[in-house]
mmCIF file of C-alpha atoms in Angstrom:
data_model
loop_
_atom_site.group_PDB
_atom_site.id
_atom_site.type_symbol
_atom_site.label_atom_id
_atom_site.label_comp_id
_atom_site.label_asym_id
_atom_site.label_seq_id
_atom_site.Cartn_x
_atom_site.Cartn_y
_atom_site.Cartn_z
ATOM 1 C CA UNK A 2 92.834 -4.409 36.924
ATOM 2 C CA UNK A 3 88.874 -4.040 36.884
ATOM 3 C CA UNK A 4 89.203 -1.024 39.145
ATOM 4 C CA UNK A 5 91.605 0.893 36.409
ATOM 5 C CA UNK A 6 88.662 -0.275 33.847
ATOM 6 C CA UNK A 7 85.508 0.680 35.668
ATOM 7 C CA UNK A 8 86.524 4.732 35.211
ATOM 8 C CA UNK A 9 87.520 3.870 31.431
ATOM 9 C CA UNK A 10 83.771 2.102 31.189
ATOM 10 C CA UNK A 11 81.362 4.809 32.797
ATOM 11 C CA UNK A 12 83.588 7.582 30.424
ATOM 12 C CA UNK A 13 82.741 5.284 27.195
ATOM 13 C CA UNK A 14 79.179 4.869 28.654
ATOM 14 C CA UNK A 15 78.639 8.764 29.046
ATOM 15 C CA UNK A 16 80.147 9.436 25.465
ATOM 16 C CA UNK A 17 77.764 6.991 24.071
ATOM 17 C CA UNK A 18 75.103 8.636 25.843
ATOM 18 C CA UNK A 19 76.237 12.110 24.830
ATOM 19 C CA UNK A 20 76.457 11.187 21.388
ATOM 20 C CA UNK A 21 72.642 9.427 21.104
ATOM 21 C CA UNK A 22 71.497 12.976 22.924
ATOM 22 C CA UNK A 23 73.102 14.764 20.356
ATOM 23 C CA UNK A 24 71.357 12.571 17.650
ATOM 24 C CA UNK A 25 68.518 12.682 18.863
ATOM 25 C CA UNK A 26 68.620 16.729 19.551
ATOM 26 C CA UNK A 27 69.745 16.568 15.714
ATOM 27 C CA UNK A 28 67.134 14.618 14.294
ATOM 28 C CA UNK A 29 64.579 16.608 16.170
ATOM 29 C CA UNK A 30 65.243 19.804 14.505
ATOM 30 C CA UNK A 31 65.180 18.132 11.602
ATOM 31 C CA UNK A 32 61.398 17.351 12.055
ATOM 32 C CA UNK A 33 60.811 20.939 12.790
ATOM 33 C CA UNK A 34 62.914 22.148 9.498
ATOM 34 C CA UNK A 35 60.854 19.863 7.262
ATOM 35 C CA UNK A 36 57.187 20.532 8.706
ATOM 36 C CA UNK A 37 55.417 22.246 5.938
ATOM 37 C CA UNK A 38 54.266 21.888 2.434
ATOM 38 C CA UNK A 39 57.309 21.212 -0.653
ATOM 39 C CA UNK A 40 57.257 21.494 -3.969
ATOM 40 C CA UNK A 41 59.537 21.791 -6.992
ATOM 41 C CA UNK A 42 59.774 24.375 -9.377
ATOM 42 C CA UNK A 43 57.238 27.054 -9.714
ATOM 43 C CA UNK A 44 54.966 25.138 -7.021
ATOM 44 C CA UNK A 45 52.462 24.587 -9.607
ATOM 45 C CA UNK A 46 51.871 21.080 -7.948
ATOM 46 C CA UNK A 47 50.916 20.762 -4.116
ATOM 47 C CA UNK A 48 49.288 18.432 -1.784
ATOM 48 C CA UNK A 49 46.228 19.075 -0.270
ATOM 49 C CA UNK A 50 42.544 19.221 -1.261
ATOM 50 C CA UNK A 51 43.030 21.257 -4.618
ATOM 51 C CA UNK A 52 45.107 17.967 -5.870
ATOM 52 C CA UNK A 53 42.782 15.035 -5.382
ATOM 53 C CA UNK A 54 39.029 14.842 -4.151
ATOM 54 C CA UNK A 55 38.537 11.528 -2.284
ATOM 55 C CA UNK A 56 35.129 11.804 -2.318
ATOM 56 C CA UNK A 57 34.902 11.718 -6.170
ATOM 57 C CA UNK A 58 38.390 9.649 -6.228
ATOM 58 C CA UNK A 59 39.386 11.954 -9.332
ATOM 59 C CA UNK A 60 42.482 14.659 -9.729
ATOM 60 C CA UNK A 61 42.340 18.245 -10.297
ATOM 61 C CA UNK A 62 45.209 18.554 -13.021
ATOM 62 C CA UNK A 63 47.553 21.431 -12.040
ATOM 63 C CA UNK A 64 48.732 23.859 -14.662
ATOM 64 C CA UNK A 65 51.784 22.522 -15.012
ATOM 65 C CA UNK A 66 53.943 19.596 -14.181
ATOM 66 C CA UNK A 67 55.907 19.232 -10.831
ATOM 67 C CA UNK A 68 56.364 17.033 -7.426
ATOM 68 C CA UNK A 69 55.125 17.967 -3.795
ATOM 69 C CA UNK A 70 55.492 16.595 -0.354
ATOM 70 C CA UNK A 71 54.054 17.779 3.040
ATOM 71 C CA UNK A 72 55.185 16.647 6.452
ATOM 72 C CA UNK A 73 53.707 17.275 9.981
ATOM 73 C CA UNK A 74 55.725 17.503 13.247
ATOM 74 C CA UNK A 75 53.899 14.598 14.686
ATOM 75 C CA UNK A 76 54.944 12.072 11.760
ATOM 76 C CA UNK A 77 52.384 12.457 8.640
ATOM 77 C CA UNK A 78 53.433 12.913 5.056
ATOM 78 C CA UNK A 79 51.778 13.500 1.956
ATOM 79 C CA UNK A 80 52.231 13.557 -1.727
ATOM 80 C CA UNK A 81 51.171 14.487 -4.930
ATOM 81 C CA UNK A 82 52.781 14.283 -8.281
ATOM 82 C CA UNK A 83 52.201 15.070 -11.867
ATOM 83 C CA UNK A 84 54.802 14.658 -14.498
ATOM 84 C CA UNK A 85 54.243 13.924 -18.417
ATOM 85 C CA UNK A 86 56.415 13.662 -21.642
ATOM 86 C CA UNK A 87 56.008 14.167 -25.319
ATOM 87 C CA UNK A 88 56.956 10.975 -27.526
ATOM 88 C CA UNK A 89 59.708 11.995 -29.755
ATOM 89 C CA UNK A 90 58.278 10.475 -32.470
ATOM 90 C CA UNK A 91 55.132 11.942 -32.700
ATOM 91 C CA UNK A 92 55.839 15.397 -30.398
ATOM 92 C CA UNK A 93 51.876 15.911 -30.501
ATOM 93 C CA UNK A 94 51.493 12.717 -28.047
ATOM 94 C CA UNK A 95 51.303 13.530 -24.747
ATOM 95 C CA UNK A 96 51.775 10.609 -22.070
ATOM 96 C CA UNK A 97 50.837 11.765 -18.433
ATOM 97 C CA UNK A 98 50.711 10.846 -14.984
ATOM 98 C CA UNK A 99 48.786 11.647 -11.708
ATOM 99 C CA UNK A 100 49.870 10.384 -7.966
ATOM 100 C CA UNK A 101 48.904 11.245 -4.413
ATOM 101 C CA UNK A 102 49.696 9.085 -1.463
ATOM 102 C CA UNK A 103 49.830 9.763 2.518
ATOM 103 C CA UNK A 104 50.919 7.889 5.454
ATOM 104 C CA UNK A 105 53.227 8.242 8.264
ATOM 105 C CA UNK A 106 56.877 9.025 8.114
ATOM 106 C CA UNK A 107 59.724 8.443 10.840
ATOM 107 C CA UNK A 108 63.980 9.050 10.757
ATOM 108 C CA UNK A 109 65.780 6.705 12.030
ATOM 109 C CA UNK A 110 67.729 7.331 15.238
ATOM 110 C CA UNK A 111 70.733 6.126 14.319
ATOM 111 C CA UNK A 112 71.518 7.235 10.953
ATOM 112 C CA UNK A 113 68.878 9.787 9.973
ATOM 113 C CA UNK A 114 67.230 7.263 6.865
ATOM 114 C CA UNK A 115 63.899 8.861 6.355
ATOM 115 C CA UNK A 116 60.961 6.056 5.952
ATOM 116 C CA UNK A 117 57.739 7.161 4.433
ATOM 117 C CA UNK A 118 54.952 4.405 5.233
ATOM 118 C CA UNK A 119 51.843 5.436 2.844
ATOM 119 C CA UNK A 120 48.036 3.840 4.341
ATOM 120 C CA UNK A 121 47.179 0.896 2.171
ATOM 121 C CA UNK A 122 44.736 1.376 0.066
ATOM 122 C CA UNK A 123 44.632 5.115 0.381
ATOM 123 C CA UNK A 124 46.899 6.219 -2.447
ATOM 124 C CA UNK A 125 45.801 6.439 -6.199
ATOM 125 C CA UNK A 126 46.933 7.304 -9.666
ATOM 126 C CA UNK A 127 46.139 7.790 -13.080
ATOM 127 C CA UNK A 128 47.718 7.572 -16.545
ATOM 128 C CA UNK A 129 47.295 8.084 -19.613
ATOM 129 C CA UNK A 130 48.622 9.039 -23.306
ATOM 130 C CA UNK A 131 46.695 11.348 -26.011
ATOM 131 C CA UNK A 132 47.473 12.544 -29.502
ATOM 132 C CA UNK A 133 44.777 15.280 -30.054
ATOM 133 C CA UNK A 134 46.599 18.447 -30.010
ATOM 134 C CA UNK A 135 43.437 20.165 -28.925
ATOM 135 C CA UNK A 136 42.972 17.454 -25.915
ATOM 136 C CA UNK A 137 44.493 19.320 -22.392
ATOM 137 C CA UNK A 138 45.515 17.001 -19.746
ATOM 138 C CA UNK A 139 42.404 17.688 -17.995
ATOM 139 C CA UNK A 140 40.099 16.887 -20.798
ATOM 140 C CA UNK A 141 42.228 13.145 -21.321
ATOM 141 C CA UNK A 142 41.689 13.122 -17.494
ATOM 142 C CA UNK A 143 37.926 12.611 -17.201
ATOM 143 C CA UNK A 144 38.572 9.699 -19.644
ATOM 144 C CA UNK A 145 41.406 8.006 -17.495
ATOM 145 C CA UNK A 146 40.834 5.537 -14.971
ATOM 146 C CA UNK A 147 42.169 5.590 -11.410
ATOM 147 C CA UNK A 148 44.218 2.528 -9.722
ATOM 148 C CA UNK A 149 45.135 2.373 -6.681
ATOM 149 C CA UNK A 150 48.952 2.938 -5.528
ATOM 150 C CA UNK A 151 50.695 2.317 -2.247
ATOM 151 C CA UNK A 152 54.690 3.015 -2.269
ATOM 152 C CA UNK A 153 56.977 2.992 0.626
ATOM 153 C CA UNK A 154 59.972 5.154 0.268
ATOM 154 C CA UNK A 155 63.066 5.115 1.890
ATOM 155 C CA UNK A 156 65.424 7.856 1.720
ATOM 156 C CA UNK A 157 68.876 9.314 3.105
ATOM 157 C CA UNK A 158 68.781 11.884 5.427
ATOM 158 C CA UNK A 159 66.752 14.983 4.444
ATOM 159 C CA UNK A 160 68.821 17.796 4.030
ATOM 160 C CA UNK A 161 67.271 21.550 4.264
ATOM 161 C CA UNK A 162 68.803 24.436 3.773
ATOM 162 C CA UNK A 163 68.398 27.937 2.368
ATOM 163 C CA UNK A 164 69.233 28.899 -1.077
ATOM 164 C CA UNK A 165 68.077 31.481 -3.782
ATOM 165 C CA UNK A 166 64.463 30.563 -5.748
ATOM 166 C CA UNK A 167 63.562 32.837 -8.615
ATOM 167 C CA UNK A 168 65.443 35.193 -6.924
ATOM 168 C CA UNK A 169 64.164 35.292 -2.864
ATOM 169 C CA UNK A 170 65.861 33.475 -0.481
ATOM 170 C CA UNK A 171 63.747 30.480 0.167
ATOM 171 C CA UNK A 172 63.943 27.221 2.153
ATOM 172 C CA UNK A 173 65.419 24.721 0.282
ATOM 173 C CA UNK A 174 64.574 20.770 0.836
ATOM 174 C CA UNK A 175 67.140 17.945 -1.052
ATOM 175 C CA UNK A 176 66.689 14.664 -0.802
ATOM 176 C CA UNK A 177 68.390 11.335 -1.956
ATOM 177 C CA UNK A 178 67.526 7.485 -2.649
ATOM 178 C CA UNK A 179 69.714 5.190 -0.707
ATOM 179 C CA UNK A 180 71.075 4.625 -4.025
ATOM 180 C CA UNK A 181 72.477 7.944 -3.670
ATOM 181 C CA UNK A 182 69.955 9.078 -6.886
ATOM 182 C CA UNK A 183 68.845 12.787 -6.229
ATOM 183 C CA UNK A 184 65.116 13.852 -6.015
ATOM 184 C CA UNK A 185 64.761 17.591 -7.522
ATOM 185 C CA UNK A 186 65.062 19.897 -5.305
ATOM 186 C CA UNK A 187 61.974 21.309 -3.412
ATOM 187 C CA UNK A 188 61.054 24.941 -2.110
ATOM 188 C CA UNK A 189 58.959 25.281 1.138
ATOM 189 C CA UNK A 190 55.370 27.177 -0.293
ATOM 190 C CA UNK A 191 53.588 26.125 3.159
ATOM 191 C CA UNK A 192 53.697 26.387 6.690
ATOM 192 C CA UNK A 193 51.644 24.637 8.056
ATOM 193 C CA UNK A 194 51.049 22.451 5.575
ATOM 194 C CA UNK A 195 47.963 22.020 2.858
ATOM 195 C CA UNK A 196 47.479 18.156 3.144
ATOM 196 C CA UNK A 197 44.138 16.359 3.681
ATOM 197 C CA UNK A 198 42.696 14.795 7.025
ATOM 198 C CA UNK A 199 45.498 12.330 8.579
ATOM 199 C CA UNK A 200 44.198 8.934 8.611
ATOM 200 C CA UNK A 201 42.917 6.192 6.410
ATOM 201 C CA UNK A 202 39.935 8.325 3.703
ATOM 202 C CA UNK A 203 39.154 5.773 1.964
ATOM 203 C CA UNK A 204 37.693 3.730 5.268
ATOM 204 C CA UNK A 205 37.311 5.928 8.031
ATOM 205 C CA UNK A 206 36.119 9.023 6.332
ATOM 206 C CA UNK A 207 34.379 7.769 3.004
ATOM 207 C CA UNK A 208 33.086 3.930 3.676
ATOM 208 C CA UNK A 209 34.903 3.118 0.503
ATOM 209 C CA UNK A 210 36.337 -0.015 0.045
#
């Protein structure tokens, strides 16, 4: 009997073993496909130097609203963010936010879930609301204070693609919750990326605590 099964085994084995390979082969052009700087919409909004100074620990407000996210071969991520919204109420109210994290990102071998590990104690934001129609969002920005923020995100598997943007055939990155909630899309603008240095700023670079 165990000679008839020892064949069956090593076959299972090697399928096994064929099928982690593949995963693995999978995965790792995966990590090539998303190296490179993201963002959504015109690409108004990207990470990077241009986004926030942590030196000063202040934001450069982009022109207009969007999301960004850069990712390196080797594991590192990076975002920034700016979104805002008018109060229906009073449509001259303007409430708007600024993020940027960074930290290390992996997939996971055996069903592609993307975790994005920020450094604690690196990543900041800023909010605030104004009501002077002659205020811009950078003017209510020298005014706004700056918290910190550390998020850890945890997404299905990436998916990138190609697809029309604003008429050019551009690379296309979609991404989901593991709710199944969809980001908005985001168009590759970089490659390599625009993000800043790759460890902890706020300690190793800066002496800021």
């Amino acid at each position: 009997m165990l000679s008839h099964l020892t064949p069956m085994l090593i076959f299972v084995a090697a399928l096994a073993t064929l099928a982690a390979a593949q995963s693995t082969s999978r995965f790792d052009d995966l990590l090539d496909d998303l190296a490179g700087t993201w963002s959504t919409g015109s690409g108004a909004v990207r990470t990077g130097p241009n986004f926030w100074n942590p030196r000063t620990q202040q934001f450069n407000v982009p022109p207009s609203a969007g999301h960004s996210f850069s990712f390196t071969k080797d594991g590192f991520w990076e975002e920034a963010l700016f979104q805002w919204s008018n109060d229906p109420t009073y449509p001259h109210c303007v409430s708007a936010l600024l993020l940027w994290q960074h930290g290390n990102f992996s997939l996971n071998a055996n069903n592609g879930t993307l975790r994005m590990d920020p450094f604690w104690g690196d990543g900041f934001q800023s909010q605030w609301t104004g009501c002077d129609t002659t205020s811009s969002a950078t003017s209510n920005n020298t005014l706004a204070p700056v918290a910190s923020y550390n998020q850890v995100y945890l997404y299905q598997t990436p998916a990138v693609s190609t697809d029309a943007h604003f008429g050019v055939s551009s690379w296309k990155l979609e991404m989901a919750q593991l709710s199944g909630e969809l980001l908005n899309p985001m168009w590759k603008v970089l490659n390599p990326p625009s993000m800043l240095p790759t460890d902890v700023l706020h300690i190793k670079r800066y002496g800021l605590e």
